[in-house]
Coordinates of C-alpha atoms in Angstrom, one line a residue:
Chain A
M263 CA -2.9 108.3 120.9
S264 CA -6.3 107.1 120.3
N265 CA -7.3 104.9 117.5
P266 CA -10.7 104.3 116.0
I267 CA -10.7 100.6 116.4
S268 CA -9.5 100.6 120.0
A269 CA -11.6 103.6 120.9
L270 CA -14.6 101.7 119.6
F271 CA -14.5 99.3 122.6
G272 CA -15.7 100.8 125.8
R273 CA -15.1 99.3 129.2
S274 CA -17.4 96.4 129.7
P275 CA -19.4 96.8 132.9
I276 CA -19.8 93.0 133.3
R277 CA -16.6 92.2 135.2
P278 CA -16.9 95.2 137.6
I279 CA -20.5 94.2 138.4
Q280 CA -19.3 90.7 139.2
E281 CA -16.5 92.2 141.4
H282 CA -19.1 94.3 143.2
M283 CA -21.3 91.4 143.8
A284 CA -18.4 89.4 145.2
K285 CA -17.6 92.3 147.6
A286 CA -21.2 92.7 148.7
Q287 CA -21.6 88.9 149.3
N288 CA -18.4 89.0 151.3
C289 CA -20.2 91.2 153.8
V290 CA -22.8 88.5 154.3
V291 CA -20.0 85.9 154.8
L292 CA -18.3 88.1 157.4
L293 CA -21.7 88.6 159.1
G294 CA -21.6 84.8 159.9
D295 CA -18.3 85.3 161.9
F296 CA -19.8 88.4 163.5
L297 CA -22.8 86.4 164.7
E298 CA -20.6 83.6 166.1
A299 CA -18.6 86.1 168.0
S300 CA -21.7 87.7 169.4
F301 CA -23.1 84.3 170.4
A302 CA -19.9 83.8 172.3
K303 CA -20.3 87.3 173.8
D304 CA -16.8 88.2 172.6
W305 CA -17.4 92.0 172.1
Q306 CA -13.8 92.7 171.3
Q307 CA -14.1 90.3 168.3
T308 CA -17.5 91.6 167.2
K309 CA -16.2 95.1 167.1
L310 CA -13.3 94.0 164.8
L311 CA -15.7 92.0 162.6
Q312 CA -18.2 94.8 162.3
Q313 CA -15.3 97.0 161.1
A314 CA -14.3 94.4 158.6
I315 CA -17.9 94.3 157.3
R316 CA -17.9 98.1 157.0
A317 CA -14.6 98.0 155.2
S318 CA -16.0 95.5 152.7
E319 CA -19.1 97.5 152.3
N320 CA -17.0 100.6 151.6
E321 CA -15.1 98.8 148.9
A322 CA -18.3 97.7 147.3
D323 CA -19.5 101.3 147.4
D324 CA -16.3 102.4 145.6
L325 CA -16.8 99.7 142.9
K326 CA -20.4 100.8 142.5
S327 CA -19.6 104.4 141.9
N328 CA -16.9 103.4 139.6
V329 CA -19.2 101.3 137.4
R330 CA -21.8 104.2 137.4
K331 CA -19.1 106.7 136.4
H332 CA -18.0 104.5 133.4
L333 CA -21.5 103.8 132.1
P334 CA -22.3 106.9 130.1
T335 CA -25.3 106.9 127.8
S336 CA -23.0 106.9 124.8
L337 CA -22.1 103.3 125.5
W338 CA -23.9 100.7 123.6
L339 CA -24.5 97.7 125.9
P340 CA -25.8 94.2 125.3
V341 CA -28.4 94.7 128.0
P342 CA -30.4 97.9 128.9
R343 CA -28.2 100.3 130.9
T344 CA -31.0 101.0 133.4
D345 CA -31.3 97.3 134.2
L346 CA -27.6 97.1 134.9
L347 CA -27.7 100.1 137.2
E348 CA -30.8 98.7 139.0
L349 CA -29.0 95.4 139.5
L350 CA -26.1 97.3 140.9
S351 CA -28.1 99.1 143.5
I352 CA -29.8 95.8 144.5
Q353 CA -26.4 94.2 145.0
D354 CA -25.4 97.2 147.0
S355 CA -28.3 96.8 149.4
L356 CA -27.1 93.3 150.2
A357 CA -23.9 94.7 151.7
N358 CA -25.9 97.4 153.4
R359 CA -28.2 94.8 155.1
A360 CA -25.2 92.9 156.5
K361 CA -23.8 96.1 157.8
D362 CA -27.2 97.0 159.4
V363 CA -27.4 93.8 161.3
A364 CA -23.8 94.1 162.6
G365 CA -24.2 97.8 163.4
L366 CA -27.4 97.3 165.3
M367 CA -26.2 94.3 167.3
L368 CA -22.9 95.9 168.2
G369 CA -24.5 99.2 169.1
R370 CA -26.9 97.6 171.5
K371 CA -24.5 94.9 172.6
M372 CA -27.3 92.5 171.8
E373 CA -27.2 89.0 173.3
I374 CA -29.2 86.3 171.6
P375 CA -31.0 84.2 174.2
D376 CA -29.4 80.8 174.4
T377 CA -32.4 78.9 173.2
L378 CA -32.5 81.0 170.1
V379 CA -28.8 80.7 169.1
E380 CA -29.3 77.6 167.1
P381 CA -32.4 78.8 165.2
V382 CA -30.8 82.2 164.5
R383 CA -27.7 80.5 163.2
A384 CA -29.9 78.3 160.9
H385 CA -31.8 81.4 159.7
Y386 CA -28.6 83.2 158.9
Q387 CA -27.2 80.0 157.2
T388 CA -30.2 80.0 154.8
S389 CA -29.7 83.7 153.9
L390 CA -26.0 83.0 153.4
E391 CA -26.8 80.2 151.0
T392 CA -29.3 82.3 149.1
S393 CA -26.7 85.1 148.7
R394 CA -24.2 82.5 147.6
Q395 CA -26.6 81.3 145.0
A396 CA -27.2 84.9 143.8
L397 CA -23.4 85.3 143.5
K398 CA -23.2 82.1 141.4
G399 CA -25.8 83.6 139.1
I400 CA -24.0 86.9 138.7
N401 CA -20.8 85.0 138.0
E402 CA -22.5 83.5 135.0
L403 CA -22.9 87.1 133.5
D404 CA -19.7 86.8 131.5
E405 CA -20.8 83.4 130.2
L406 CA -24.1 84.9 129.3
L407 CA -22.3 87.6 127.4
E408 CA -20.2 85.0 125.6
T409 CA -23.4 83.3 124.3
G410 CA -25.2 86.6 123.5
F411 CA -27.8 85.8 126.3
R412 CA -29.1 82.9 124.4
G413 CA -29.2 79.1 124.3
A414 CA -27.9 76.5 126.7
E415 CA -26.3 79.1 129.0
V416 CA -29.6 80.8 129.5
Q417 CA -31.1 77.5 130.6
L418 CA -28.3 77.0 133.0
V419 CA -28.8 80.4 134.6
E420 CA -32.6 79.9 134.7
N421 CA -32.0 76.7 136.7
L422 CA -29.7 78.5 139.1
I423 CA -32.4 81.1 139.7
A424 CA -35.0 78.4 140.3
E425 CA -32.8 77.0 143.0
L426 CA -32.4 80.6 144.3
D427 CA -36.1 81.0 144.6
A428 CA -36.5 77.7 146.4
L429 CA -33.8 78.9 148.9
E430 CA -35.6 82.2 149.5
H431 CA -38.8 80.3 150.2
K432 CA -37.0 78.2 152.7
S433 CA -35.8 81.3 154.4
D434 CA -39.3 82.7 154.6
I435 CA -40.5 79.5 156.3
G436 CA -37.5 79.6 158.6
Q437 CA -38.2 83.1 159.6
I438 CA -41.9 82.3 160.4
N439 CA -40.7 79.5 162.7
L440 CA -38.1 81.6 164.3
R441 CA -40.6 84.3 165.1
A442 CA -42.9 81.8 166.6
E443 CA -40.1 80.6 168.9
L444 CA -39.3 84.1 169.9
F445 CA -43.0 84.7 170.6
Q446 CA -42.9 81.9 173.2
L447 CA -40.0 83.6 175.0
E448 CA -41.4 87.2 174.8
A449 CA -42.8 87.3 178.3
S450 CA -39.4 86.3 179.8
L451 CA -37.4 88.9 178.0
P452 CA -37.1 92.7 178.4
P453 CA -39.6 94.2 175.9
V454 CA -37.1 96.5 174.2
N455 CA -34.8 93.5 173.5
V456 CA -37.7 91.6 172.0
I457 CA -38.5 94.4 169.6
F458 CA -34.9 94.5 168.4
L459 CA -34.7 90.7 168.1
Y460 CA -37.6 90.8 165.8
K461 CA -35.8 93.5 163.9
I462 CA -32.6 91.4 163.6
I463 CA -34.5 88.4 162.4
A464 CA -36.3 90.5 159.8
L465 CA -33.0 92.1 158.6
I466 CA -31.3 88.6 158.2
G467 CA -34.4 87.5 156.3
E468 CA -34.0 90.5 154.0
I469 CA -30.6 89.3 152.9
A470 CA -32.4 86.3 151.3
D471 CA -35.1 88.6 149.8
I472 CA -32.5 90.8 148.2
S473 CA -30.6 87.8 146.9
E474 CA -33.8 86.6 145.3
K475 CA -34.3 90.1 143.7
I476 CA -30.8 89.8 142.2
G477 CA -32.0 86.6 140.6
S478 CA -35.1 88.3 139.2
R479 CA -33.0 91.1 137.8
L480 CA -30.8 88.6 136.0
L481 CA -33.9 87.1 134.4
I482 CA -35.0 90.5 133.2
L483 CA -31.5 91.1 131.8
M484 CA -31.7 87.8 129.8
A485 CA -35.2 88.4 128.5
R486 CA -35.8 90.6 125.5
Chain B
M122 CA 3.7 120.4 75.5
S123 CA 5.0 117.0 76.4
E124 CA 8.4 118.7 76.4
I125 CA 7.9 119.3 80.1
I126 CA 7.4 115.6 80.6
S127 CA 10.4 114.6 78.6
Q128 CA 12.5 117.3 80.3
Y129 CA 11.5 116.6 83.9
G130 CA 10.4 113.0 83.4
L131 CA 12.9 111.4 85.8
I132 CA 12.3 114.1 88.4
F133 CA 8.6 113.5 88.2
L134 CA 9.1 109.8 88.6
A135 CA 11.5 110.2 91.5
M136 CA 9.0 112.6 93.2
A137 CA 6.1 110.2 92.6
C138 CA 8.2 107.3 94.1
L139 CA 9.0 109.4 97.1
F140 CA 5.5 110.6 97.7
G141 CA 4.1 107.2 97.0
F142 CA 6.5 105.7 99.5
F143 CA 5.5 108.3 102.0
M144 CA 1.8 107.5 101.5
A145 CA 2.4 103.7 101.7
W146 CA 4.4 104.4 104.9
G147 CA 1.4 106.2 106.3
V148 CA -0.9 103.3 105.3
G149 CA 1.5 100.9 107.0
A150 CA 1.9 103.0 110.1
N151 CA -1.8 103.4 110.8
D152 CA -4.2 101.6 108.5
V153 CA -2.7 98.1 108.6
A154 CA -2.7 98.2 112.3
N155 CA -6.4 98.9 112.3
A156 CA -7.0 95.9 110.0
M157 CA -4.8 93.5 112.0
G158 CA -5.3 94.9 115.5
T159 CA -8.4 92.8 116.2
S160 CA -6.5 89.6 115.8
V161 CA -3.7 90.9 118.0
G162 CA -6.3 92.1 120.6
A163 CA -7.9 88.7 120.6
K164 CA -4.5 87.2 121.3
A165 CA -4.9 85.0 118.3
I166 CA -1.5 86.2 116.9
T167 CA 1.4 88.1 118.3
I168 CA 2.5 91.5 116.9
K169 CA 5.5 89.9 115.2
Q170 CA 3.2 87.4 113.5
A171 CA 0.8 90.1 112.5
I172 CA 3.7 92.0 110.8
L173 CA 4.7 88.9 109.0
I174 CA 1.2 88.1 107.9
A175 CA 0.8 91.8 106.8
M176 CA 4.0 91.6 104.7
V177 CA 2.9 88.6 102.8
F178 CA -0.8 89.1 102.4
E179 CA -0.9 92.9 101.9
F180 CA 1.4 92.4 99.0
A181 CA -0.5 89.4 97.7
G182 CA -3.8 91.3 98.0
A183 CA -2.4 94.4 96.2
Y184 CA -0.9 92.2 93.4
L185 CA -3.7 89.7 92.9
A186 CA -6.8 91.7 93.6
G187 CA -5.9 95.3 93.6
G188 CA -5.7 95.9 89.9
D189 CA -9.2 97.3 89.5
V190 CA -8.9 99.8 92.4
T191 CA -5.6 101.0 91.1
S192 CA -7.1 101.6 87.7
T193 CA -10.1 103.4 89.2
I194 CA -7.7 105.8 91.0
R195 CA -5.6 106.1 87.8
N196 CA -8.2 106.8 85.3
G197 CA -11.7 106.2 86.7
I198 CA -12.2 109.5 88.5
I199 CA -10.8 111.9 86.0
D200 CA -12.2 112.0 82.5
I201 CA -9.0 111.9 80.5
E202 CA -10.7 113.2 77.3
Q203 CA -12.6 116.0 78.9
A204 CA -9.6 117.1 81.0
G205 CA -7.6 117.8 77.9
F206 CA -4.5 115.9 79.0
A207 CA -3.7 115.2 75.3
D208 CA -2.5 118.9 75.1
S209 CA -1.0 119.2 78.5
P210 CA -0.3 115.8 80.0
E211 CA 1.9 117.4 82.7
L212 CA -1.2 118.6 84.5
L213 CA -2.2 115.0 85.3
V214 CA 1.3 114.4 86.6
Y215 CA 1.1 117.5 88.9
G216 CA -2.3 116.5 90.1
M217 CA -1.3 112.9 90.9
L218 CA 1.9 114.1 92.7
S219 CA -0.2 116.7 94.7
S220 CA -2.8 114.1 95.5
L221 CA -0.2 111.7 96.9
L222 CA 1.5 114.3 98.9
A223 CA -1.8 115.8 100.2
A224 CA -3.2 112.4 101.2
G225 CA 0.1 111.4 102.8
I226 CA 0.4 114.6 104.8
W227 CA -3.3 114.5 105.9
L228 CA -2.9 110.9 107.1
L229 CA 0.2 112.0 109.1
I230 CA -1.6 114.9 110.7
A231 CA -4.7 112.7 111.4
S232 CA -2.7 109.8 112.9
K233 CA -0.8 112.2 115.1
N234 CA -4.1 113.5 116.5
G235 CA -5.8 110.1 116.6
W236 CA -8.5 111.0 114.1
P237 CA -10.2 108.1 112.4
V238 CA -9.5 109.1 108.9
S239 CA -9.3 106.8 105.9
T240 CA -6.6 106.6 103.3
T241 CA -9.3 106.1 100.7
H242 CA -11.2 109.2 101.6
S243 CA -8.0 111.3 101.6
I244 CA -6.9 110.2 98.2
I245 CA -10.3 110.6 96.6
G246 CA -10.8 114.0 98.1
A247 CA -7.3 115.0 96.9
I248 CA -7.9 113.8 93.3
V249 CA -11.3 115.4 93.0
G250 CA -9.9 118.6 94.5
F251 CA -7.1 119.1 92.0
A252 CA -9.3 118.1 89.1
V253 CA -12.1 120.5 89.9
V254 CA -9.9 123.5 90.7
G255 CA -6.8 122.8 88.7
I256 CA -8.6 121.7 85.5
S257 CA -12.4 122.0 85.5
A258 CA -15.4 120.5 87.1
D259 CA -16.2 118.7 83.8
A260 CA -13.0 116.8 84.1
V261 CA -14.4 114.8 87.0
V262 CA -16.5 111.7 86.2
W263 CA -19.1 112.6 88.8
S264 CA -21.2 109.5 88.4
K265 CA -18.1 107.5 89.5
V266 CA -17.4 109.8 92.4
W267 CA -21.0 109.6 93.7
S268 CA -20.9 105.8 93.4
I269 CA -17.7 105.8 95.4
V270 CA -19.1 108.1 98.1
A271 CA -22.3 105.9 98.2
S272 CA -20.1 102.9 98.7
W273 CA -18.6 104.5 101.8
V274 CA -22.1 104.3 103.4
V275 CA -23.0 101.0 101.9
S276 CA -19.8 99.1 102.7
P277 CA -20.0 99.4 106.5
M278 CA -23.7 98.5 106.4
C279 CA -23.1 95.5 104.2
S280 CA -20.3 94.2 106.4
G281 CA -22.4 95.0 109.5
I282 CA -25.2 92.8 108.2
L283 CA -22.8 90.1 107.1
A284 CA -21.1 90.1 110.5
F285 CA -24.4 89.8 112.3
L286 CA -25.4 86.9 110.2
I287 CA -22.1 85.1 110.5
F288 CA -22.1 85.6 114.3
R289 CA -25.7 84.5 114.6
S290 CA -24.7 81.3 112.8
V291 CA -21.9 80.9 115.2
Q292 CA -24.3 81.2 118.1
K293 CA -26.8 78.8 116.6
L294 CA -24.2 76.2 115.6
I295 CA -21.7 76.5 118.4
L296 CA -22.0 78.9 121.3
D297 CA -25.6 78.3 122.3
T298 CA -25.5 74.5 122.2
N299 CA -24.9 72.0 125.0
D300 CA -21.4 71.1 123.9
P301 CA -19.9 74.2 122.3
F302 CA -16.4 72.7 122.2
A303 CA -17.3 69.7 120.2
N304 CA -19.4 71.8 117.9
A305 CA -16.6 74.4 117.5
Q306 CA -14.3 71.6 116.4
K307 CA -16.9 70.4 114.0
Y308 CA -18.0 73.7 112.4
V309 CA -14.9 76.0 112.5
P310 CA -13.3 74.2 109.6
F311 CA -16.3 75.2 107.5
Y312 CA -15.6 78.9 108.3
I313 CA -12.0 78.4 107.4
F314 CA -13.2 77.0 104.1
L315 CA -15.3 80.2 103.6
V316 CA -12.2 82.4 104.2
G317 CA -10.2 80.4 101.6
F318 CA -13.1 80.4 99.2
V319 CA -13.8 84.1 99.2
I320 CA -10.1 85.1 98.8
G321 CA -9.6 82.4 96.1
M322 CA -12.7 83.5 94.2
V323 CA -11.8 87.2 94.1
T324 CA -8.2 86.4 93.1
L325 CA -9.3 84.0 90.3
V326 CA -12.0 86.3 89.0
K327 CA -10.1 89.5 89.2
G328 CA -6.5 88.9 89.9
L329 CA -5.3 86.5 87.3
R330 CA -6.7 88.5 84.4
H331 CA -3.9 91.0 84.5
A332 CA -1.5 88.2 84.9
G333 CA -2.7 87.1 81.5
L334 CA -4.8 84.1 82.5
E335 CA -8.4 84.0 81.2
I336 CA -10.7 81.6 83.0
S337 CA -14.4 81.5 83.1
F338 CA -16.6 82.2 86.1
T339 CA -17.6 78.6 86.6
Q340 CA -14.0 77.5 86.4
S341 CA -13.0 80.1 88.9
A342 CA -15.7 78.9 91.3
I343 CA -14.5 75.3 91.0
Y344 CA -10.9 76.3 91.6
A345 CA -12.0 78.5 94.5
V346 CA -13.7 75.6 96.1
G347 CA -10.5 73.7 95.7
I348 CA -8.5 76.5 97.4
G349 CA -11.1 76.6 100.2
L350 CA -10.8 72.9 100.8
L351 CA -7.0 73.1 100.8
V352 CA -7.1 75.9 103.4
M353 CA -9.6 74.0 105.4
L354 CA -7.3 71.0 105.5
V355 CA -4.5 73.2 106.8
G356 CA -6.9 74.5 109.4
K357 CA -8.0 71.0 110.4
L358 CA -4.4 70.1 111.1
M359 CA -3.9 73.2 113.2
L360 CA -7.1 72.5 115.1
R361 CA -5.8 69.2 116.2
S362 CA -3.4 71.0 118.5
V363 CA -6.3 72.6 120.5
Q364 CA -7.0 70.4 123.4
Q365 CA -9.7 70.8 126.0
T366 CA -8.2 71.8 129.3
P367 CA -10.5 70.8 132.2
G368 CA -11.1 72.9 135.2
Q369 CA -12.8 75.9 133.6
N370 CA -15.4 77.6 135.8
T371 CA -18.4 76.4 133.9
S372 CA -19.6 73.1 132.4
L373 CA -19.7 74.7 129.0
H374 CA -16.0 75.4 128.6
Y375 CA -16.1 78.7 126.8
A376 CA -12.4 79.4 127.3
N377 CA -11.6 76.2 125.3
V378 CA -14.1 77.2 122.7
E379 CA -12.4 80.5 122.2
K380 CA -9.1 78.7 121.7
V381 CA -10.6 77.0 118.7
F382 CA -11.8 80.3 117.3
G383 CA -8.3 81.6 117.9
I384 CA -7.1 79.3 115.2
L385 CA -9.8 80.6 112.9
M386 CA -8.7 84.1 113.6
I387 CA -5.2 83.4 112.2
F388 CA -6.9 82.7 108.8
T389 CA -9.2 85.8 109.0
A390 CA -6.2 87.9 109.9
C391 CA -4.6 86.8 106.6
S392 CA -7.8 87.5 104.7
M393 CA -8.0 91.0 106.4
A394 CA -4.4 91.8 105.3
F395 CA -5.3 90.5 101.8
A396 CA -8.4 92.6 101.6
H397 CA -6.6 95.7 102.9
G398 CA -3.8 95.2 100.4
S399 CA -6.3 94.8 97.6
N400 CA -8.0 98.1 98.4
D401 CA -5.9 100.5 100.5
V402 CA -2.5 99.7 99.1
A403 CA -3.9 99.7 95.6
N404 CA -5.3 103.1 96.0
A405 CA -2.1 104.4 97.5
I406 CA 0.0 103.4 94.6
G407 CA -2.6 104.2 91.9
P408 CA -1.4 107.8 91.5
L409 CA 2.2 106.5 91.2
A410 CA 1.1 104.2 88.5
A411 CA -0.5 107.1 86.7
V412 CA 2.6 109.2 86.8
N413 CA 4.8 106.3 85.8
S414 CA 2.8 105.4 82.7
M415 CA 2.7 109.0 81.7
V416 CA 6.4 109.4 82.0
Q417 CA 7.1 106.1 80.3
S418 CA 4.9 107.0 77.3
G419 CA 6.3 110.5 77.0
G420 CA 3.0 112.2 77.7
V421 CA 0.5 110.0 76.0
F422 CA -2.1 108.6 78.3
V423 CA -2.3 104.8 78.0
T424 CA -5.5 103.5 79.6
E425 CA -4.9 99.8 79.8
S426 CA -1.4 99.3 80.9
V427 CA -0.2 96.5 83.2
L428 CA 0.7 97.7 86.6
P429 CA 4.5 97.3 86.9
V430 CA 5.6 95.0 89.6
W431 CA 8.2 97.4 90.9
I432 CA 5.5 99.9 91.9
L433 CA 3.8 97.2 93.9
I434 CA 7.1 96.3 95.6
L435 CA 7.7 99.9 96.4
G436 CA 4.3 100.2 98.0
G437 CA 4.9 96.9 99.8
I438 CA 8.2 98.1 101.2
G439 CA 6.6 101.4 102.3
I440 CA 4.0 99.5 104.2
V441 CA 6.5 97.2 105.9
V442 CA 8.6 100.2 106.9
G443 CA 5.5 102.0 108.2
L444 CA 4.6 98.9 110.2
A445 CA 8.1 98.5 111.6
T446 CA 8.6 102.2 112.5
W447 CA 5.2 103.1 113.8
G448 CA 2.5 100.5 113.1
Y449 CA 3.6 98.0 115.7
K450 CA 3.0 100.6 118.4
V451 CA -0.5 101.2 117.2
M452 CA -1.1 97.5 117.0
A453 CA 0.1 97.1 120.6
T454 CA -2.3 99.9 121.7
I455 CA -5.2 98.3 119.9
G456 CA -4.2 94.9 121.3
R457 CA -4.3 96.2 124.8
N458 CA -7.5 98.0 124.4
I459 CA -9.8 95.5 122.8
T460 CA -9.6 92.6 125.1
E461 CA -13.4 92.6 125.1
L462 CA -13.4 91.3 121.6
T463 CA -13.0 87.5 121.9
P464 CA -11.9 85.4 119.0
S465 CA -15.4 84.2 118.2
R466 CA -16.5 87.8 117.8
G467 CA -13.3 89.1 116.2
F468 CA -13.3 86.4 113.5
A469 CA -17.0 87.2 112.6
A470 CA -16.1 90.9 112.3
E471 CA -12.9 90.2 110.3
L472 CA -14.5 87.7 107.9
A473 CA -17.4 90.1 107.2
A474 CA -15.1 93.1 106.7
A475 CA -12.6 91.2 104.6
T476 CA -15.3 89.8 102.4
T477 CA -16.9 93.2 101.9
V478 CA -13.6 94.9 101.1
V479 CA -12.4 92.2 98.8
V480 CA -15.7 92.2 96.8
A481 CA -15.4 96.0 96.6
S482 CA -11.9 95.7 95.3
G483 CA -13.0 93.2 92.8
T484 CA -15.4 95.7 91.4
G485 CA -12.8 98.5 91.5
I486 CA -14.5 100.5 94.3
P487 CA -12.1 102.1 96.8
V488 CA -13.7 101.7 100.3
S489 CA -12.3 102.2 103.7
T490 CA -11.1 99.1 105.4
T491 CA -11.3 100.7 108.9
H492 CA -14.8 101.9 108.5
T493 CA -15.9 98.6 107.1
L494 CA -14.4 96.9 110.1
V495 CA -16.2 99.3 112.4
G496 CA -19.5 98.4 110.7
A497 CA -18.7 94.7 111.2
V498 CA -18.0 95.2 114.9
L499 CA -21.4 97.0 115.3
G500 CA -23.0 94.1 113.5
V501 CA -21.6 91.6 116.0
G502 CA -22.7 94.0 118.7
L503 CA -26.3 93.7 117.4
A504 CA -26.2 90.1 118.5
R505 CA -25.9 91.3 122.2
S506 CA -22.5 89.9 122.7
I507 CA -20.0 92.8 123.1
G508 CA -19.5 94.2 126.5
A509 CA -19.6 97.8 125.6
I510 CA -19.3 99.7 122.3
N511 CA -18.5 103.4 122.4
L512 CA -21.0 105.0 120.0
N513 CA -19.2 108.3 120.2
V514 CA -16.6 106.8 117.9
V515 CA -19.2 106.2 115.2
G516 CA -20.1 109.9 115.3
K517 CA -16.4 110.8 115.2
I518 CA -15.8 108.6 112.1
F519 CA -18.7 110.2 110.3
L520 CA -17.4 113.7 111.2
S521 CA -13.9 112.7 110.1
W522 CA -15.0 111.8 106.7
V523 CA -16.9 115.0 106.2
V524 CA -13.7 116.8 107.1
T525 CA -11.3 114.6 105.3
L526 CA -12.7 115.2 101.8
P527 CA -12.3 119.0 101.8
A528 CA -9.0 118.7 103.7
G529 CA -7.5 116.4 101.1
A530 CA -8.9 118.6 98.4
V531 CA -7.5 121.9 99.7
L532 CA -4.1 120.4 100.4
S533 CA -3.9 118.9 96.9
I534 CA -5.0 122.1 95.3
V535 CA -2.3 124.0 97.0
F536 CA 0.4 121.5 96.0
F537 CA -1.0 121.5 92.5
F538 CA -0.5 125.2 92.0
I539 CA 3.0 125.0 93.6
F540 CA 4.1 122.2 91.2
R541 CA 2.6 124.0 88.2
A542 CA 4.5 127.2 89.2
M543 CA 7.7 125.2 89.7
F544 CA 7.7 123.3 86.4
S545 CA 5.6 125.1 83.8

């Protein structure tokens, strides 16, 4: 039996969006284990981890379509519906990028040249931190709702996002340096491998870019 | 023609009691749950506590502040002179009996189907219906009816604006500051004072008059401030028990802040029950009061008679039985479904709705508590702080009242002719 007062309250999309972000960021976390396994050339393990990333990405996908399904235009939300949906698809691309890296590396059984292992690890680490910072921002969404997207809480989130931007900048610098190192080695490596190494570096860098975009979306949500 | 009244007087009275009880049961089964559900949903009170609060404050509201609404229903809508009740007073009795039965049945049908109808709209529709068809269109005081209908639009809007302002003040003073917990402890007592003051003021200005006490407006205001301070003191003592538990996920401790608002919500739940009692209960027992005074006087309409306490008690018992047999289930459903409404929002909505309804009661205007509360929730939503509001419901409510008026009217017309055929 429905009742006017209880029917008045729709399902808030805030919590599901946070869950989705957690799942998507989890893909990035798993990518770290995947990279370690590939550095160790443990192809058995990389296969398992790639599957784990895919599973997490699938779960994120399910959460995403669930949010979309429960966000009809008749719902009156504290933030524009289109902004929320946009945020959701950006979060989703985070998971996709992690999956892309793992899929490409596993498919080609790519080996990172020994001298590049440390720089690639560092490059990934920066992207991981950036995504973690984005997750932190998304986890403040319920707090933002609590305050009606105003006041001290907005300041707190703006600070989080400033840090996020700094991390993304760090990732950009790291990526430039990493490419320079790869350039030094180019002559000694098979050309096709070099092309895909550049590709992997770019994909890992994109994880940081996407995380930064999540932050910008949060800023747009808060502004009115 | 008052032979009919003297012949069947007791039967009429028994029927009125039965139908009045039925109607009160319907109010208890559905309407009270709407009024109290927000507090239950916000986990400020348990269902048992809600029922207890409802028992006490619905009765208090009906007794202390419901007099004017009851008299509007009794003799404000029908022009007693024009209707010619002096010649055939039994028509008024048939009409009031049919109105009670029609409104009661319509409420039952609507609750079964989950339609958001209002007690007030059903009873007004029923009374206007029997008066127009059973007597004549001139018998209805149309100016009164239009002002009531206008109030159904105005009251949700008023409570919406009020709720928005109250919630914005909560944001400014508490939520959006650097130490929301300390500020909540500091400012929540003031809101508790407001609850006590509003209820006290309406009771003093309106309620004590029919208890035989005449006090001036200024005196009332002074006493109401006293009541507010007293309630605030109780609230302050209760607030002491709220301790800040560390380890929340942010530095701003909103979970603890909501606990402080939880205490406030106990008070607004009481005010909500009081407001509901003053309006909805009063309009449910109004027709019973009309029949009773007609039977007691043997067919002479007495305009200003004191509402007998037993009628209130009958209404009160009906509500409690309604709550106990059906209402607690509705409350549980509401409680489960509106977890999005945190105490800080719930209290703002309840305080705004209760204030609006109580003021309406004071001026004798029957409004819908549920709709007023919906307006208040929308007002809080305007402050960008409710996860998701289903706007379809607002449309459904509007539709339900367009349907309720003729439905109540048609049912009451049918019963009116049946009763007339039975007794005259």
